[in-house]
C-alpha positions as CSV (number, residue, x, y, z in Angstrom):
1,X,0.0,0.0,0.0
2,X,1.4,3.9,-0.9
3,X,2.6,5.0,2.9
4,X,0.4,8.4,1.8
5,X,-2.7,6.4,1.2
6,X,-2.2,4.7,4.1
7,X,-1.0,8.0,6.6
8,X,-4.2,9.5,4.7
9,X,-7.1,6.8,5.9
10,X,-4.8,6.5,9.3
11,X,-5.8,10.3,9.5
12,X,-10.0,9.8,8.5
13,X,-9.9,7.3,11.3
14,X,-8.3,9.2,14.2
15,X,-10.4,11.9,12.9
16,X,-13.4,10.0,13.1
17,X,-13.0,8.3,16.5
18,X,-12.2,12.2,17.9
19,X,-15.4,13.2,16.4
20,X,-16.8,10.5,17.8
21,X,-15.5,11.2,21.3
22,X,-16.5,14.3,21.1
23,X,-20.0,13.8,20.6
24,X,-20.1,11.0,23.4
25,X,-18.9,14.1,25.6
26,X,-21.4,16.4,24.8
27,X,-23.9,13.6,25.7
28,X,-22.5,12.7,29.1
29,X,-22.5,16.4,29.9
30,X,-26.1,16.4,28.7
31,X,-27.2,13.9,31.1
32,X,-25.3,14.7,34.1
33,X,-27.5,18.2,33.3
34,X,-31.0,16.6,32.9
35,X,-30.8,13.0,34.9
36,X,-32.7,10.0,33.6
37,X,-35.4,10.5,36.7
38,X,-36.7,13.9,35.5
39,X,-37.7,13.2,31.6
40,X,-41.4,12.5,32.1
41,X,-43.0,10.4,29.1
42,X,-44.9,12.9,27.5
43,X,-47.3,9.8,26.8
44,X,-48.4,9.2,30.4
45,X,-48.7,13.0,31.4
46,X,-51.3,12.9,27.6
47,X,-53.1,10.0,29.5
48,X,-53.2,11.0,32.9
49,X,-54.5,14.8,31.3
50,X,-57.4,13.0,29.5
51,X,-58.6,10.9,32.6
52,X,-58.6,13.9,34.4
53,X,-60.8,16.1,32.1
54,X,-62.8,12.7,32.2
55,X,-63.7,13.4,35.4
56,X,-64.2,16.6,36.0
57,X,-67.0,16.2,33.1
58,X,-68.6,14.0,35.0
59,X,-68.3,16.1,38.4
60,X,-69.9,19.1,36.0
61,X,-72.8,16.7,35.0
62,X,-73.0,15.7,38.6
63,X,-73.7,19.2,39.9
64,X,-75.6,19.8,37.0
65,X,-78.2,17.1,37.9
66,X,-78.1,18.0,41.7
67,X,-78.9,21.6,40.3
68,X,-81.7,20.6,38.7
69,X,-83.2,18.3,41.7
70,X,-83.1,21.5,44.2
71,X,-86.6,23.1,43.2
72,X,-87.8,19.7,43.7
73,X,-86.2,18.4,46.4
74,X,-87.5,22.3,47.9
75,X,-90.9,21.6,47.3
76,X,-90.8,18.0,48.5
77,X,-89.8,19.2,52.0
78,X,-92.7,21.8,52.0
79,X,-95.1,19.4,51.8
80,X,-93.4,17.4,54.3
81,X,-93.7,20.2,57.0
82,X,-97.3,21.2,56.2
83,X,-97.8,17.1,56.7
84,X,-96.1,17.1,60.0
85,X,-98.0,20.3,61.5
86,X,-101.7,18.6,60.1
87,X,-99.6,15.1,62.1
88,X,-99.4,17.3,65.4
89,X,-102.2,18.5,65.5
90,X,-104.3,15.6,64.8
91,X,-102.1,14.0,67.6
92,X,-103.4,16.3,70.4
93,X,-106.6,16.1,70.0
94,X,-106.7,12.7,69.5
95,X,-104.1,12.0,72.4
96,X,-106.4,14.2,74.4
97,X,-109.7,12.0,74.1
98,X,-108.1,8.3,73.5
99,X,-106.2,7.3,76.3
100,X,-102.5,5.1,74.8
101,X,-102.7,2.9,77.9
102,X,-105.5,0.0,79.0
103,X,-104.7,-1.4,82.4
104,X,-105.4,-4.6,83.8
105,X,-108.4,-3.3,85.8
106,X,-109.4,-2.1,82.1
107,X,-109.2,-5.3,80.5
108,X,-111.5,-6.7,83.4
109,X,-114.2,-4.2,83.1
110,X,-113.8,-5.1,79.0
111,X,-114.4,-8.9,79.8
112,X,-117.5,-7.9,81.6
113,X,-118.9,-6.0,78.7
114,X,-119.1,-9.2,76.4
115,X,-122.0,-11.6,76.9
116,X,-121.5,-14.9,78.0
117,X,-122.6,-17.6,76.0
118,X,-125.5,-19.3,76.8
119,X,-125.4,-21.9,79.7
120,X,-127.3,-25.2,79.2
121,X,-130.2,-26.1,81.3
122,X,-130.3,-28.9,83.8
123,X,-132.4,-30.9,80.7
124,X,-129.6,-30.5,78.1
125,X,-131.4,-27.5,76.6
126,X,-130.1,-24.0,76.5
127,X,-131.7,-20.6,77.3
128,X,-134.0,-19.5,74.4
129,X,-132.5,-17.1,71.9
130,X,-135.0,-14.0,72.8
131,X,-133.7,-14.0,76.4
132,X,-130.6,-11.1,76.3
133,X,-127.5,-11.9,78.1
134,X,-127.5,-9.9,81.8
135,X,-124.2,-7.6,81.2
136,X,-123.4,-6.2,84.8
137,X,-122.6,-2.6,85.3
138,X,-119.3,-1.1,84.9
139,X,-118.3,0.2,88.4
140,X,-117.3,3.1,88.6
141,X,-114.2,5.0,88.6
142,X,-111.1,7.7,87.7
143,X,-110.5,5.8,84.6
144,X,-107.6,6.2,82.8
145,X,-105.2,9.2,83.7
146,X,-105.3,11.8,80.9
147,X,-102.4,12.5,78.1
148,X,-102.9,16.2,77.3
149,X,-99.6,16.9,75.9
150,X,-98.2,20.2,75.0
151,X,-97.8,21.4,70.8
152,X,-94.8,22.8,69.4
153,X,-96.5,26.3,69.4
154,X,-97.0,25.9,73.2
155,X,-93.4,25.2,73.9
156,X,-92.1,28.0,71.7
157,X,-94.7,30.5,73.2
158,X,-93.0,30.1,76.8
159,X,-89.8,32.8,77.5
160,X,-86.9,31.6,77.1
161,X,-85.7,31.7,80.6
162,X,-88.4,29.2,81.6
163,X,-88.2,26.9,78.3
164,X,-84.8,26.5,78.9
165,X,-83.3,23.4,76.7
166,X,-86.4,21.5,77.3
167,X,-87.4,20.0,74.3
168,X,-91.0,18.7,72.8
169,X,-90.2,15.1,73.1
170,X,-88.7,15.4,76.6
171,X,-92.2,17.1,77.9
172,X,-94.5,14.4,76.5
173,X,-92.5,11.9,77.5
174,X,-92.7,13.1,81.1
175,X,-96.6,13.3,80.3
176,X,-95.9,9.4,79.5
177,X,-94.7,8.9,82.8
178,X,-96.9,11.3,84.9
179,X,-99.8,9.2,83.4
180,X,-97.9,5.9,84.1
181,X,-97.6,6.9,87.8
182,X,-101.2,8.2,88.4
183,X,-102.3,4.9,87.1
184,X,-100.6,2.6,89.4
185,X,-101.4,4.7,92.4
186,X,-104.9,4.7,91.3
187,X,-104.3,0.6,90.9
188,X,-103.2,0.7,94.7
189,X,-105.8,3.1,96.4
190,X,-108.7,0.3,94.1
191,X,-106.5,-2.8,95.7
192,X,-108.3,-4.8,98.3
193,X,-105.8,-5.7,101.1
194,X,-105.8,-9.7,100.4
195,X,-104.0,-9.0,97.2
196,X,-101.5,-6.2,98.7
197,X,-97.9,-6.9,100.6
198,X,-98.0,-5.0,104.1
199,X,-95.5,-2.8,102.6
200,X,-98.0,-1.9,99.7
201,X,-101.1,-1.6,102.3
202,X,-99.4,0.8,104.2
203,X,-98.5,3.0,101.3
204,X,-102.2,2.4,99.7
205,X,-104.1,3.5,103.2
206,X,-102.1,6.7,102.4
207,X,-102.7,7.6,99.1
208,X,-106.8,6.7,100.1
209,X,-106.2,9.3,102.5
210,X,-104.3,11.8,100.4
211,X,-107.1,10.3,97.5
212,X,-110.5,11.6,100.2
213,X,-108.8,15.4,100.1
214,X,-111.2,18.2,98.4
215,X,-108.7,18.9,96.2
216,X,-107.7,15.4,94.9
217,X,-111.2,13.9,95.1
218,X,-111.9,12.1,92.2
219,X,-108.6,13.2,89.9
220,X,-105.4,11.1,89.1
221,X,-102.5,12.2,90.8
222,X,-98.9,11.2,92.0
223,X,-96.7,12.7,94.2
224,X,-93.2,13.9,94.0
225,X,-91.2,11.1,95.1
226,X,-93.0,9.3,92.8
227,X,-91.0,10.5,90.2
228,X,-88.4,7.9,89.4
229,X,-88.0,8.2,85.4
230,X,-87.7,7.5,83.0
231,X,-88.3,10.2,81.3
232,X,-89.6,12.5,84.8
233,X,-86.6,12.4,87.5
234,X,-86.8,14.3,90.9
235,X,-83.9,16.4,89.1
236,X,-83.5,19.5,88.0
237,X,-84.6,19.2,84.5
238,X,-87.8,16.9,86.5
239,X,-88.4,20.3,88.4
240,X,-88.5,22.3,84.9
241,X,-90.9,20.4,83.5
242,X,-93.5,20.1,86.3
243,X,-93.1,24.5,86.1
244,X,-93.8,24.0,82.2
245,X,-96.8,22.0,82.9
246,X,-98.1,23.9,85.7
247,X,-97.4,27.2,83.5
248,X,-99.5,25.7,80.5
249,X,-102.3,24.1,82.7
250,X,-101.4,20.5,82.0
251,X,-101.4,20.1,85.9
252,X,-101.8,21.4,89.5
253,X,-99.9,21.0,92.9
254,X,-100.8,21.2,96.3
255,X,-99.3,19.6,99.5
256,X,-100.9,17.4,101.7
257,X,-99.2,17.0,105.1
258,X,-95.6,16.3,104.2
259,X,-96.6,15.0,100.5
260,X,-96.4,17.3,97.2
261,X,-99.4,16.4,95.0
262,X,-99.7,16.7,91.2
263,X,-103.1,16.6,90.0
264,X,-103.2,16.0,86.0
265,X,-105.8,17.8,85.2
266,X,-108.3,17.2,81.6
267,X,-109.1,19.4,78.9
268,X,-111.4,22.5,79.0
């Protein structure tokens, strides 16, 4: 080969591998500038871009729709408080003149109402079907303890000092239990002494006594320390309540020797 040919490609070659070089230096500087971890793909930030206008489409749409239910969902909840003040009202006058308990001594008198069938003569006949059953006569009594309770408007109409954080349910629940304890002293003063522990006699010959007063005569009542829950406690929330009730005529006290009396009282 001619030793200038030869020096000639020698040259193109060390020329080439220092271009070469070169360029594998420019690269190296590149990415010691912009490491591998912060080129994002450009396809995944696309993907992730489109999910997301995906759902905030379907947020708009969302709130679109719950826009559109407000007028309805308005007028729905109208008519559900006009339903609930024509409820309440229908409740107390109905509590007012059907009594929600029946006691015992109820269901007795009720048994005596219905006619017995006919008993078979001593010749295997029965009584003739003209002949009316005898039905005795109810005896008479207190029956059951009223359940006036209070309204909303009631409650609301009292100052605020005396309301206090009483609430509607809390009062007629204690209206619950003032009935519930009118009725079983009424049970024990009714009692014949056979059927009553000495314990319970003594307590019934005093409520007969407290029960012969003018101004008990013929009313339910209890007394204080009857008031053992569970809605109506001897407490000071108990104590508010009986002053709301008094206040809106739903009973009376008075004291009898060493004994305060609550007399539920009817509607006018």
């Amino acid at each position: 080969m001619d030793v200038k040919k030869a020096g000639s490609s020698l040259d193109s070659l060390i020329s080439s591998f220092n271009t070469r070089i070169a360029e594998l230096q420019e690269l190296v500087i590149a990415r010691n500038m912009y490491p591998a971890s912060s080129v994002v793909d450009l396809s995944a930030v696309d993907a992730a871009m489109k999910a997301m206008e995906l759902q905030i489409q379907a947020i708009k749409d969302r709130l679109r729709e719950e826009i559109q239910a407000i007028p309805k969902a308005k007028k729905l909840i109208d008519a559900s408080l006009r339903q609930q003040k024509i409820l309440q009202n229908m409740s107390v006058h109905v509590s007012s003149h059907l009594p929600q308990r029946m006691t015992m001594l109820d269901l007795d008198n009720s048994r005596c109402l219905l006619p017995e069938a006919p008993k078979q003569q001593a010749d295997g006949g029965s009584l003739k079907p003209h002949e009316p059953a005898v039905i005795p006569k109810e005896k008479k009594g207190r029956g059951s303890p009223p359940l006036w309770y209070i309204t909303s408007n009631e409650l609301d109409s009292l100052s605020s000092y005396m309301r206090g954080r009483l609430t509607l349910e809390k009062v007629n629940a204690a209206i619950n239990d003032m009935a519930t304890y009118a009725e079983g002293n009424a049970q024990l003063i009714s009692a014949p002494k056979k059927k009553l522990a000495e314990n319970l006699w003594e307590r019934a010959l005093e409520l007969r006594d407290i029960a012969t007063t003018e101004p008990v005569k013929g009313k339910h009542f209890f007394l204080e320390t009857d008031m053992k829950g569970p809605a109506l406690k001897l407490d000071n929330t108990g104590k508010a309540i009986l002053t709301v009730l008094r206040h809106l005529g739903r009973i009376s006290e008075t004291r009898i020797g060493h004994h305060r009396v609550m007399i539920l009282l009817k509607p006018q």
